[in-house]
XYZ file of C-alpha atoms in Angstrom:
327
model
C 67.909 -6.992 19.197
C 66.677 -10.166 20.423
C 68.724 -12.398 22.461
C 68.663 -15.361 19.815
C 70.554 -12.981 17.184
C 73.012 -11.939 20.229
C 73.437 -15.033 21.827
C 76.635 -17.343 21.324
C 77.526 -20.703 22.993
C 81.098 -21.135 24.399
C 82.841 -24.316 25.626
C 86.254 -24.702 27.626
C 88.793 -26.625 25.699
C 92.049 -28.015 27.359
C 94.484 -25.064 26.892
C 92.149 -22.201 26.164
C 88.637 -20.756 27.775
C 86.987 -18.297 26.133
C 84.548 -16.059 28.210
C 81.116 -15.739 27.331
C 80.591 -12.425 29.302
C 83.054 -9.063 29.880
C 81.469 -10.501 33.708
C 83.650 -13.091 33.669
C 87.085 -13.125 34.664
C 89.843 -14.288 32.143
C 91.219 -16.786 32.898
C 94.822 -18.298 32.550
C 95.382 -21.419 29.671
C 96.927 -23.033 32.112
C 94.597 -23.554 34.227
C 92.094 -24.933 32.652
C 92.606 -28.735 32.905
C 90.546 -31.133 31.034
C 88.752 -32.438 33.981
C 87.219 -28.760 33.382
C 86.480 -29.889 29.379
C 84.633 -32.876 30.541
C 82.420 -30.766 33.240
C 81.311 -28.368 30.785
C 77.645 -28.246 30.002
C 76.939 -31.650 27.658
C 74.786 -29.448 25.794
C 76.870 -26.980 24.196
C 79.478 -27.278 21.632
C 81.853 -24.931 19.603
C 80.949 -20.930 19.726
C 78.062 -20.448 17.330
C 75.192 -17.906 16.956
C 72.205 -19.842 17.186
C 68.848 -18.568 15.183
C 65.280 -20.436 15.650
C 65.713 -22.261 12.486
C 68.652 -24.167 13.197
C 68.893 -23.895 17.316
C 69.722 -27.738 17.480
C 73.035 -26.827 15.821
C 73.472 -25.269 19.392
C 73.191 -28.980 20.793
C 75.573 -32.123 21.223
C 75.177 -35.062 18.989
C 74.626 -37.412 22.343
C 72.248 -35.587 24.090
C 69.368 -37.752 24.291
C 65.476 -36.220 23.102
C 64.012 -36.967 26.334
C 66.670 -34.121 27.665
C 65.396 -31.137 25.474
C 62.942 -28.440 26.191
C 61.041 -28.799 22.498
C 58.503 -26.536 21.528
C 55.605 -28.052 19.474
C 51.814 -27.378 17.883
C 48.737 -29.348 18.756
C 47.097 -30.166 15.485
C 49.564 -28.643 14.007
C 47.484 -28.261 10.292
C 44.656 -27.081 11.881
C 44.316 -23.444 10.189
C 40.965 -23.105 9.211
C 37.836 -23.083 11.717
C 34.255 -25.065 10.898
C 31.960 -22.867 9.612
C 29.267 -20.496 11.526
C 31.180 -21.729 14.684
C 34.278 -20.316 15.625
C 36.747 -21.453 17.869
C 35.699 -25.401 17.239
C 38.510 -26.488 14.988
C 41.318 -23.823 14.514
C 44.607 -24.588 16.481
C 47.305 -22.013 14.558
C 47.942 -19.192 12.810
C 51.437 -20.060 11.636
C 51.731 -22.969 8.574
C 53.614 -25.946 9.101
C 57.133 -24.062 7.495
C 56.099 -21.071 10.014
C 56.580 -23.185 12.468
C 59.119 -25.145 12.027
C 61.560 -21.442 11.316
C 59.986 -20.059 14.451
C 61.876 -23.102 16.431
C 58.866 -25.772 16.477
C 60.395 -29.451 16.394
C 57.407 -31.396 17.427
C 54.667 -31.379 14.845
C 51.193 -33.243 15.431
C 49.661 -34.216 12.176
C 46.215 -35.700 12.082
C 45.217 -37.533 8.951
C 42.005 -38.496 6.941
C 42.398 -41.787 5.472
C 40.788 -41.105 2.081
C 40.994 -42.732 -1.702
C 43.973 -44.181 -0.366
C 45.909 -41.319 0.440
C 46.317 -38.728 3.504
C 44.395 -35.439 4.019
C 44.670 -33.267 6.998
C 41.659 -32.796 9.268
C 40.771 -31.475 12.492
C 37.811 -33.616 13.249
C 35.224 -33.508 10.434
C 36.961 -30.165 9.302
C 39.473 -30.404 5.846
C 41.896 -28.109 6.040
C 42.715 -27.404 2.769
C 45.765 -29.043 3.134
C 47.067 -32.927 2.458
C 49.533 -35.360 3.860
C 51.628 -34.165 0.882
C 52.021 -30.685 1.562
C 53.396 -31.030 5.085
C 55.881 -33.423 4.227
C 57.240 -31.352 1.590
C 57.735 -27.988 3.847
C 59.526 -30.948 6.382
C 61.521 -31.934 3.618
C 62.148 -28.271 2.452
C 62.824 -27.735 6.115
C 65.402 -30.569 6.789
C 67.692 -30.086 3.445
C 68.021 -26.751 4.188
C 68.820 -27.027 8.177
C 70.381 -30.575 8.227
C 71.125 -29.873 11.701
C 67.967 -30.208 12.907
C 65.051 -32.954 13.691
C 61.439 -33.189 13.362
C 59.358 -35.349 16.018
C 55.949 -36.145 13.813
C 52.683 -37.556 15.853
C 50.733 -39.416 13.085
C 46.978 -39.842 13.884
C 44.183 -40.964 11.887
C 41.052 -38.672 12.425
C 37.817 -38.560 11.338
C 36.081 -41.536 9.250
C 37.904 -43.336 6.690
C 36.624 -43.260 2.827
C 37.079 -45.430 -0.397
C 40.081 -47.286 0.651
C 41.576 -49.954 -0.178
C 44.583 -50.610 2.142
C 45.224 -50.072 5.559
C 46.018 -46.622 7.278
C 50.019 -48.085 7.852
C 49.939 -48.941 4.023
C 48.862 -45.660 2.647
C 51.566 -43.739 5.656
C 54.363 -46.383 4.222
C 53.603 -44.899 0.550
C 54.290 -41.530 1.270
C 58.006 -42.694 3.476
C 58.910 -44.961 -0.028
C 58.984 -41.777 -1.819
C 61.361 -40.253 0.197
C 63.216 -42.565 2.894
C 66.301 -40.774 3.332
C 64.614 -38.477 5.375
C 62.397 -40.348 7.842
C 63.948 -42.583 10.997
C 61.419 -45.220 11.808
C 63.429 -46.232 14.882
C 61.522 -47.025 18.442
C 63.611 -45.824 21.237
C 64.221 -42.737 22.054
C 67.324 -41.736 19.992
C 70.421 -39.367 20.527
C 69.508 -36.107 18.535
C 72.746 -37.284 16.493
C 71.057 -40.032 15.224
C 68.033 -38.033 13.600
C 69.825 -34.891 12.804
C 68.244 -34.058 9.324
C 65.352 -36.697 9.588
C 61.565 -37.115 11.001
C 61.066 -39.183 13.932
C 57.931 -40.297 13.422
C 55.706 -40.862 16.896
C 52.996 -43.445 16.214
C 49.291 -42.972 17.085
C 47.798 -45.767 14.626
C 48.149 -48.981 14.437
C 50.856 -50.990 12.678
C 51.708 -54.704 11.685
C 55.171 -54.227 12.040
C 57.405 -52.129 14.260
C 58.169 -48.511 12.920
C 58.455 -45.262 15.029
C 57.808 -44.379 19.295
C 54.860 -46.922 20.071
C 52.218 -44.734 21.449
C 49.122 -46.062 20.015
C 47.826 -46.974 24.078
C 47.385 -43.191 24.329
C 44.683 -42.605 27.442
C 42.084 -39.853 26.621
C 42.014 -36.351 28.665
C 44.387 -37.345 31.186
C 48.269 -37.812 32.501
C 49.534 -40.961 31.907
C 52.244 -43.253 31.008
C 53.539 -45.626 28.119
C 56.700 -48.232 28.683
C 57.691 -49.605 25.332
C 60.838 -51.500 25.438
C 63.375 -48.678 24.636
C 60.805 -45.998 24.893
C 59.210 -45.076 28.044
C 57.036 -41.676 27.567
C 54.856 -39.826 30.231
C 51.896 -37.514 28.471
C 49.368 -34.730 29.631
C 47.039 -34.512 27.356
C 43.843 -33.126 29.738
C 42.164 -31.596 26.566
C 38.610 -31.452 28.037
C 39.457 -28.622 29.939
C 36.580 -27.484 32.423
C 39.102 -25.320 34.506
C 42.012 -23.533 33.190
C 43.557 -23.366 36.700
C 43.141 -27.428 36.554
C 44.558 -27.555 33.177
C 47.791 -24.980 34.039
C 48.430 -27.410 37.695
C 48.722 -30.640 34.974
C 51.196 -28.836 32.812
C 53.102 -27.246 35.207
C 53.312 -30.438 37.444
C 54.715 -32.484 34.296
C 57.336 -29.273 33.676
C 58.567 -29.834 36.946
C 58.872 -33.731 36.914
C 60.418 -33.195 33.306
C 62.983 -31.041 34.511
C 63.917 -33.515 37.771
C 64.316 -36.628 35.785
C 67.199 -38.323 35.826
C 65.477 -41.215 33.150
C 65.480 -41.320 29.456
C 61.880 -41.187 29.783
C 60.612 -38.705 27.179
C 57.958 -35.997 28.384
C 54.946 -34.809 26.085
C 53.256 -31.666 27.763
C 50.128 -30.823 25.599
C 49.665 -27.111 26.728
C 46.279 -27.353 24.755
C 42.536 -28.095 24.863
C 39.113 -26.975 24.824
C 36.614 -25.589 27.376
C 33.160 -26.837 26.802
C 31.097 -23.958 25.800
C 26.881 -23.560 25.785
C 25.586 -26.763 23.979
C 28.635 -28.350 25.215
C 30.327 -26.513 21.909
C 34.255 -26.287 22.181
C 35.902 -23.324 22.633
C 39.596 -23.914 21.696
C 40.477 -20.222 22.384
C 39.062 -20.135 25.856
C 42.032 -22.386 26.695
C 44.754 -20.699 24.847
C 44.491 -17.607 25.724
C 44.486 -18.724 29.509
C 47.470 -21.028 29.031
C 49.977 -19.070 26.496
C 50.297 -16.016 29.452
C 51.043 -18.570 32.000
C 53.660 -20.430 29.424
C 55.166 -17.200 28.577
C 55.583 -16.474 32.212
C 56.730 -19.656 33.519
C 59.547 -19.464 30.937
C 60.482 -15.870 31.587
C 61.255 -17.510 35.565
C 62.663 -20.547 34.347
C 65.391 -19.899 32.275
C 67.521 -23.349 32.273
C 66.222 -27.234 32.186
C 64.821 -29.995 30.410
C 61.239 -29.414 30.131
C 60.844 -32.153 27.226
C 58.487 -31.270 24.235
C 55.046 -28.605 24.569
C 52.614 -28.932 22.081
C 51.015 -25.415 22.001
C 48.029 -23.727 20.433
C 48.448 -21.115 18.509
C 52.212 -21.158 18.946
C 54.203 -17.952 18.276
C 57.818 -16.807 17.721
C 58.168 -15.775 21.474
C 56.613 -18.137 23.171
C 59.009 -20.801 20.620
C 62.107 -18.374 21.277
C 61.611 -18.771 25.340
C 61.270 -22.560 25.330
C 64.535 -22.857 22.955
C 66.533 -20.859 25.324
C 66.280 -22.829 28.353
C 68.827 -25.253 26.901
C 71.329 -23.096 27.011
């Protein structure tokens, strides 16, 4: 059986310890003083199992984002591939409610502005699916594991079409309907304060404040933004000519992630393209370089903060081996 259905979190309290392993020695009550409470790990609580679908149960209310390994999904609607040419367009094989049961918490959603209202693209490529539909499996998501959060990147992609309102009018629309479960907030919050919620992270631009400020994203490279409240460091080397280049960026930011002792919140996109004959992408190339070297790294490093890994094509292992490391 897998060790998510095994594993349990335990927590010394003032009079009793409870062991987590037959390894460990009992211990007396009495000895356990609460100088011993206050040392325990900040990110466990009470003895529960925890399962991919609610793992932030499995976390303290005032542990900030910024100190949780998170696995994500680059273009995270991006199901279907442009036609004749494969590998150009297609990011996952798992749907947005897939991933979000398989232990995905970051979600980057890239929207068509069209007849006022969102549809999901990757590039010039529909895929079948609208601004609607992924809010609703969030929603699903969230009512039924109230425990857990949902970090959304919104983007505008591709070319706007018979509109009559701004991008942040037509995204406001869709939070009206259903407020109660988005937190519009610009720092970077305690997980207690968006337990049951969307965080939304901000790629477009906006007249008033609402969400992480990161429309100064840099293109194909490391880099940093310092909001006031929110200070974020991102690799996002997408153009990807080497995958031994592209594996040193990510694994560089995994280590600087773990070190930090800031609130600064880490985005590690473990994806991109490698330019192909005609200079056509080949999102696979990448993927199936990276996802080995992911899925070994984590296998190695079992405990830290690693902050949040949007993947392609993102699976319940690779999810399952991020999750673990913070416990």
């Amino acid at each position: 059986m897998k060790y998510v259905k095994k594993f349990t979190l335990c927590i010394a309290t003032a009079t009793v310890f409870f062991s987590c392993s037959e390894a460990v020695a009992e211990r007396d009550s009495n000895e356990v003083s609460l100088t011993s409470v206050n040392k325990a790990n900040s990110k466990m609580t009470a003895a529960v199992p925890v399962e991919m679908n609610s793992w932030m149960a499995g976390l303290q209310d005032n542990i900030s984002l910024s100190k949780i390994s998170i696995p994500g999904t680059h273009d995270s609607g991006a199901r279907i591939d442009a036609p004749v040419v494969t590998g150009t367009a297609k990011t996952q094989d798992l749907s947005i409610a897939e991933q979000l049961n398989a232990g995905v918490r970051f979600l980057d959603i890239r929207c068509r502005h069209i007849d006022n209202s969102f549809t999901i693209h990757h590039g010039a490529i529909y895929q079948n699916l609208n601004f609607d539909d992924v809010l609703n499996a969030c929603y699903a998501f969230l009512e039924n594991h109230p425990s857990e959060t949902i970090i959304m990147s919104v983007k505008e992609e591709h070319d706007a079409s018979n509109t009559t309102r701004s991008f942040e009018s037509t995204f406001d629309s869709y939070v009206q309907k259903n407020p109660s479960k988005w937190d519009l907030g610009t720092n970077i919050p305690t997980l207690g304060e968006v337990r049951g919620k969307i965080r939304l992270l901000r790629r477009f631009s906006a007249g008033t404040a609402k969400g992480i400020n990161a429309t100064s994203w840099a293109d194909n490279t490391t880099f940093e933004i310092n909001n006031p409240g929110a200070q974020l460091k991102v690799q996002d080397y997408y153009k990807v000519t080497n995958n031994d280049d592209k594996w040193n960026s990510i694994s560089n930011l995994l280590g600087e992630a773990k070190n930090s002792t800031s609130d600064r919140l880490f985005i590690n996109f473990t994806s991109g393209y490698k330019p192909g004959i005609f200079g056509i992408p080949s999102i696979p190339t990448v993927s199936n370089a990276i996802n080995p070297k992911l899925k070994t790294f984590f296998q190695s490093n079992t405990k830290g903060s690693y902050g949040i890994m949007p993947i392609d094509f993102v699976n319940a292992e690779l999810a399952e081996l991020i999750v673990k490391t913070n416990f």
